Amino acid sequence: MRGIMPHRILIVDDEESIRYSFSEFLTQEGYVVDVAESFEQAKNFLEENTYDALFLDILLGQDSGIDILKASKELNPNCPVIMITGSPGIDTAAESVRLSAFDYLTKPLVQNEIIRHAQRAVQYKNALDENERYQKRLRAIFEGVQEGILVFNSDLEIIDANYSAMQLLNVDSDILGKKIDELTKESGSEIIWQLKDLLQSRVEGEFYKIDFESSPNNKLQLGININPIQSYSKEGNDLVLVMRDESQPFTKIEV
């Protein structure tokens, strides 16, 4: 399990004394440490391992630390990168910020500062990983339920839709990014017209059952509920619309 494994840190610097110092300090703290002195070595490590933090010198002889920062963001996007520099130039600092470097360390390096930065970076990486796992769990639930779910922004533009919703509306993922007005013009579907009326009247919190004629000899009854997604900003709230084919039996999920 990941929780009992030591955290892994990569040090990239062309000065042997710095690589040695970092390795000693961080190994004593219980981290697994790899060291590299060039772009090629660093890239090989990044391709073979997942790191919880990366300490990276901006200047690496003939190589540029910025190139390694770019490679790290592609290969291990959640890994926080701490840039090491003697005196950061404005252009280099701006490029590092643009590429989302986590922090800076300025030479000469102090042991306590190195350890503190490592701890902060690892905590940040843990938070990113946990959030990613949480988002994947939510997505699995979102796509797995039999109810159709549509998410609208305050302009009634569809920003998310699950598979069940697309099946019920007989549409595909092209609906994402479109406003409900556009869909009514494109499809002429009675269901979409009814949804538009409910959304524009902002009927929230109530449960509705609406009958539709899905084909000449087939009627469909949808249960529909609309609720706001509360936002801490002052901008308008998103809306989530849940619809269910009432002809389908409820599925009880045992927890």
Short mmCIF file of C-alpha atoms in Angstrom, two decimals:
data_model
loop_
_atom_site.label_atom_id
_atom_site.label_comp_id
_atom_site.label_asym_id
_atom_site.label_seq_id
_atom_site.Cartn_x
_atom_site.Cartn_y
_atom_site.Cartn_z
CA MET A 1 0.00 0.00 0.00
CA ARG A 2 1.16 3.56 -0.83
CA GLY A 3 0.69 4.71 2.75
CA ILE A 4 3.54 2.58 4.12
CA MET A 5 5.97 3.21 1.27
CA PRO A 6 8.68 5.87 1.74
CA HIS A 7 8.31 8.98 -0.37
CA ARG A 8 10.64 9.25 -3.34
CA ILE A 9 12.56 12.42 -4.25
CA LEU A 10 14.69 13.21 -7.29
CA ILE A 11 17.64 15.63 -7.08
CA VAL A 12 18.95 17.11 -10.34
CA ASP A 13 22.12 19.22 -10.10
CA ASP A 14 25.43 19.21 -11.95
CA GLU A 15 27.38 19.90 -8.73
CA GLU A 16 28.35 16.66 -7.00
CA SER A 17 28.59 18.33 -3.58
CA ILE A 18 24.98 19.50 -3.81
CA ARG A 19 23.72 16.12 -4.96
CA TYR A 20 25.59 14.47 -2.08
CA SER A 21 24.31 16.97 0.53
CA PHE A 22 20.69 16.65 -0.59
CA SER A 23 20.92 12.88 -0.65
CA GLU A 24 22.40 12.73 2.86
CA PHE A 25 19.94 15.20 4.40
CA LEU A 26 16.84 13.65 2.86
CA THR A 27 17.85 10.02 3.32
CA GLN A 28 18.26 10.73 7.04
CA GLU A 29 14.63 11.93 7.03
CA GLY A 30 13.45 8.61 5.59
CA TYR A 31 13.06 9.58 1.94
CA VAL A 32 14.20 7.42 -0.97
CA VAL A 33 16.50 9.67 -3.01
CA ASP A 34 17.69 9.43 -6.62
CA VAL A 35 20.25 11.86 -8.05
CA ALA A 36 20.95 12.98 -11.62
CA GLU A 37 23.48 15.40 -13.08
CA SER A 38 22.10 15.89 -16.61
CA PHE A 39 18.90 16.19 -18.61
CA GLU A 40 19.20 12.64 -19.98
CA GLN A 41 19.74 11.07 -16.55
CA ALA A 42 16.86 13.04 -15.07
CA LYS A 43 14.52 12.15 -17.93
CA ASN A 44 15.36 8.46 -17.57
CA PHE A 45 14.53 8.59 -13.85
CA LEU A 46 11.26 10.42 -14.55
CA GLU A 47 10.26 7.83 -17.14
CA GLU A 48 10.99 4.91 -14.80
CA ASN A 49 9.68 6.23 -11.45
CA THR A 50 6.95 8.32 -9.86
CA TYR A 51 8.32 11.05 -7.58
CA ASP A 52 6.81 12.93 -4.67
CA ALA A 53 9.15 15.91 -5.09
CA LEU A 54 11.85 17.10 -7.48
CA PHE A 55 14.69 19.47 -6.57
CA LEU A 56 16.03 20.93 -9.80
CA ASP A 57 18.93 23.27 -10.54
CA ILE A 58 18.02 25.84 -13.18
CA LEU A 59 21.50 25.71 -14.74
CA LEU A 60 22.94 22.28 -15.56
CA GLY A 61 26.09 22.92 -17.56
CA GLN A 62 25.03 22.49 -21.19
CA ASP A 63 21.45 21.62 -20.19
CA SER A 64 18.60 23.78 -18.94
CA GLY A 65 16.60 22.97 -15.85
CA ILE A 66 13.58 24.46 -17.61
CA ASP A 67 13.66 21.55 -20.09
CA ILE A 68 13.57 19.07 -17.20
CA LEU A 69 10.73 21.03 -15.59
CA LYS A 70 8.76 20.66 -18.84
CA ALA A 71 9.53 16.92 -19.00
CA SER A 72 8.47 16.47 -15.37
CA LYS A 73 5.12 18.17 -15.99
CA GLU A 74 4.48 15.79 -18.88
CA LEU A 75 5.68 12.58 -17.22
CA ASN A 76 4.72 13.18 -13.58
CA PRO A 77 2.31 16.15 -13.55
CA ASN A 78 1.47 16.00 -9.84
CA CYS A 79 5.13 16.09 -8.75
CA PRO A 80 6.03 19.45 -7.14
CA VAL A 81 9.23 20.91 -8.61
CA ILE A 82 11.47 23.07 -6.43
CA MET A 83 13.93 25.13 -8.47
CA ILE A 84 17.47 25.63 -7.13
CA THR A 85 19.24 28.81 -8.16
CA GLY A 86 22.10 31.12 -7.29
CA SER A 87 20.38 34.25 -8.56
CA PRO A 88 17.28 33.70 -10.65
CA GLY A 89 17.03 35.83 -13.77
CA ILE A 90 13.71 37.49 -14.52
CA ASP A 91 13.15 35.48 -17.71
CA THR A 92 14.00 32.17 -16.06
CA ALA A 93 11.86 32.92 -13.03
CA ALA A 94 8.92 33.91 -15.22
CA GLU A 95 9.24 30.74 -17.29
CA SER A 96 9.40 28.61 -14.13
CA VAL A 97 6.25 30.24 -12.78
CA ARG A 98 4.49 29.74 -16.12
CA LEU A 99 5.35 26.04 -15.98
CA SER A 100 4.06 25.82 -12.40
CA ALA A 101 7.26 25.31 -10.43
CA PHE A 102 6.24 24.70 -6.82
CA ASP A 103 8.92 26.82 -5.11
CA TYR A 104 12.47 28.23 -5.20
CA LEU A 105 15.55 27.49 -3.13
CA THR A 106 18.42 29.97 -3.32
CA LYS A 107 22.06 28.98 -2.82
CA PRO A 108 23.80 28.65 -0.43
CA LEU A 109 21.53 25.84 0.74
CA VAL A 110 20.69 25.20 4.40
CA GLN A 111 19.75 21.74 5.69
CA ASN A 112 16.64 22.86 7.57
CA GLU A 113 15.36 24.72 4.51
CA ILE A 114 15.88 21.69 2.29
CA ILE A 115 13.98 19.43 4.69
CA ARG A 116 11.19 21.97 5.16
CA HIS A 117 10.73 22.37 1.40
CA ALA A 118 10.71 18.58 0.96
CA GLN A 119 8.02 18.17 3.62
CA ARG A 120 5.84 20.89 2.09
CA ALA A 121 6.24 19.45 -1.40
CA VAL A 122 5.36 15.91 -0.29
CA GLN A 123 2.29 17.15 1.59
CA TYR A 124 1.19 19.06 -1.50
CA LYS A 125 1.72 16.00 -3.71
CA ASN A 126 -0.31 13.85 -1.28
CA ALA A 127 -3.17 16.37 -1.45
CA LEU A 128 -3.09 16.41 -5.27
CA ASP A 129 -3.08 12.61 -5.44
CA GLU A 130 -5.95 12.31 -2.97
CA ASN A 131 -8.00 14.88 -4.89
CA GLU A 132 -7.32 13.01 -8.13
CA ARG A 133 -8.51 9.73 -6.58
CA TYR A 134 -11.61 11.51 -5.24
CA GLN A 135 -12.41 12.98 -8.66
CA LYS A 136 -12.04 9.56 -10.28
CA ARG A 137 -14.42 8.04 -7.74
CA LEU A 138 -16.95 10.80 -8.39
CA ARG A 139 -16.63 10.30 -12.15
CA ALA A 140 -17.18 6.55 -11.76
CA ILE A 141 -20.39 7.19 -9.79
CA PHE A 142 -21.49 9.91 -12.24
CA GLU A 143 -21.12 7.59 -15.21
CA GLY A 144 -22.39 4.47 -13.43
CA VAL A 145 -25.83 5.57 -12.20
CA GLN A 146 -28.92 4.83 -14.28
CA GLU A 147 -30.27 8.36 -13.79
CA GLY A 148 -29.43 10.90 -16.46
CA ILE A 149 -27.43 13.85 -15.11
CA LEU A 150 -26.89 17.19 -16.86
CA VAL A 151 -24.86 20.03 -15.36
CA PHE A 152 -25.48 23.59 -16.56
CA ASN A 153 -23.64 26.82 -15.81
CA SER A 154 -25.51 30.04 -15.01
CA ASP A 155 -25.91 30.73 -18.76
CA LEU A 156 -27.65 27.34 -19.18
CA GLU A 157 -24.72 25.95 -21.11
CA ILE A 158 -24.20 22.20 -20.66
CA ILE A 159 -20.84 21.70 -18.96
CA ASP A 160 -21.20 18.00 -18.16
CA ALA A 161 -23.48 15.09 -19.00
CA ASN A 162 -23.33 11.41 -18.19
CA TYR A 163 -23.97 8.49 -20.52
CA SER A 164 -27.49 7.88 -19.18
CA ALA A 165 -28.51 11.49 -19.94
CA MET A 166 -27.25 11.24 -23.51
CA GLN A 167 -29.15 7.97 -23.96
CA LEU A 168 -32.41 9.44 -22.64
CA LEU A 169 -32.08 12.53 -24.86
CA ASN A 170 -30.80 10.55 -27.85
CA VAL A 171 -27.76 12.84 -28.22
CA ASP A 172 -23.99 12.45 -28.01
CA SER A 173 -21.12 14.33 -26.37
CA ASP A 174 -21.46 17.13 -28.94
CA ILE A 175 -24.00 18.68 -26.58
CA LEU A 176 -21.21 19.71 -24.21
CA GLY A 177 -20.54 23.43 -24.44
CA LYS A 178 -23.93 24.15 -26.00
CA LYS A 179 -26.72 26.19 -24.48
CA ILE A 180 -30.15 24.68 -24.04
CA ASP A 181 -31.50 27.18 -26.63
CA GLU A 182 -29.13 25.79 -29.25
CA LEU A 183 -30.27 22.23 -28.56
CA THR A 184 -33.94 23.06 -28.96
CA LYS A 185 -33.22 24.64 -32.35
CA GLU A 186 -31.04 21.74 -33.48
CA SER A 187 -33.11 18.79 -32.32
CA GLY A 188 -36.72 19.87 -32.03
CA SER A 189 -37.05 17.16 -29.36
CA GLU A 190 -40.09 17.51 -27.11
CA ILE A 191 -38.01 16.36 -24.14
CA ILE A 192 -35.40 19.07 -24.67
CA TRP A 193 -38.11 21.74 -25.08
CA GLN A 194 -39.64 20.67 -21.75
CA LEU A 195 -36.24 20.73 -20.05
CA LYS A 196 -35.65 24.22 -21.43
CA ASP A 197 -38.94 25.45 -19.94
CA LEU A 198 -38.09 24.00 -16.53
CA LEU A 199 -34.57 25.43 -16.57
CA GLN A 200 -35.60 28.91 -17.69
CA SER A 201 -38.30 29.08 -15.03
CA ARG A 202 -35.62 28.02 -12.51
CA VAL A 203 -37.91 25.44 -10.95
CA GLU A 204 -35.55 24.17 -8.28
CA GLY A 205 -35.95 21.49 -5.63
CA GLU A 206 -39.29 20.16 -6.91
CA PHE A 207 -39.75 16.71 -8.41
CA TYR A 208 -41.67 16.54 -11.68
CA LYS A 209 -43.05 13.68 -13.73
CA ILE A 210 -43.50 14.52 -17.39
CA ASP A 211 -44.88 12.29 -20.13
CA PHE A 212 -43.34 12.27 -23.59
CA GLU A 213 -44.07 10.42 -26.79
CA SER A 214 -40.65 8.98 -27.62
CA SER A 215 -42.06 7.18 -30.69
CA PRO A 216 -45.55 6.79 -32.25
CA ASN A 217 -46.38 3.77 -30.11
CA ASN A 218 -44.17 4.38 -27.12
CA LYS A 219 -44.62 6.83 -24.26
CA LEU A 220 -41.86 7.82 -21.86
CA GLN A 221 -42.34 9.21 -18.39
CA LEU A 222 -39.40 11.09 -16.91
CA GLY A 223 -38.96 12.08 -13.30
CA ILE A 224 -37.02 15.36 -13.25
CA ASN A 225 -35.36 17.27 -10.43
CA ILE A 226 -33.27 20.46 -10.66
CA ASN A 227 -31.03 21.82 -7.92
CA PRO A 228 -28.34 24.51 -7.72
CA ILE A 229 -24.71 23.69 -7.03
CA GLN A 230 -23.77 26.20 -4.37
CA SER A 231 -20.77 28.40 -5.14
CA TYR A 232 -18.67 30.48 -2.76
CA SER A 233 -18.10 33.08 -5.49
CA LYS A 234 -20.50 35.89 -6.22
CA GLU A 235 -21.10 34.55 -9.72
CA GLY A 236 -24.24 32.60 -10.61
CA ASN A 237 -24.55 29.03 -9.43
CA ASP A 238 -24.40 26.00 -11.69
CA LEU A 239 -27.45 23.76 -11.92
CA VAL A 240 -27.65 19.99 -11.85
CA LEU A 241 -30.62 18.35 -13.54
CA VAL A 242 -31.37 14.71 -12.76
CA MET A 243 -33.84 12.74 -14.85
CA ARG A 244 -35.03 9.19 -14.52
CA ASP A 245 -37.00 6.89 -16.77
CA GLU A 246 -39.89 6.04 -14.45
CA SER A 247 -40.56 2.80 -16.32
CA GLN A 248 -37.26 1.42 -15.05
CA PRO A 249 -37.21 -0.27 -11.62
CA PHE A 250 -35.20 1.30 -8.83
CA THR A 251 -31.94 -0.45 -8.11
CA LYS A 252 -31.16 -0.84 -4.43
CA ILE A 253 -27.47 -0.54 -3.66
CA GLU A 254 -26.23 -2.27 -0.53
CA VAL A 255 -23.41 -0.42 1.23
#
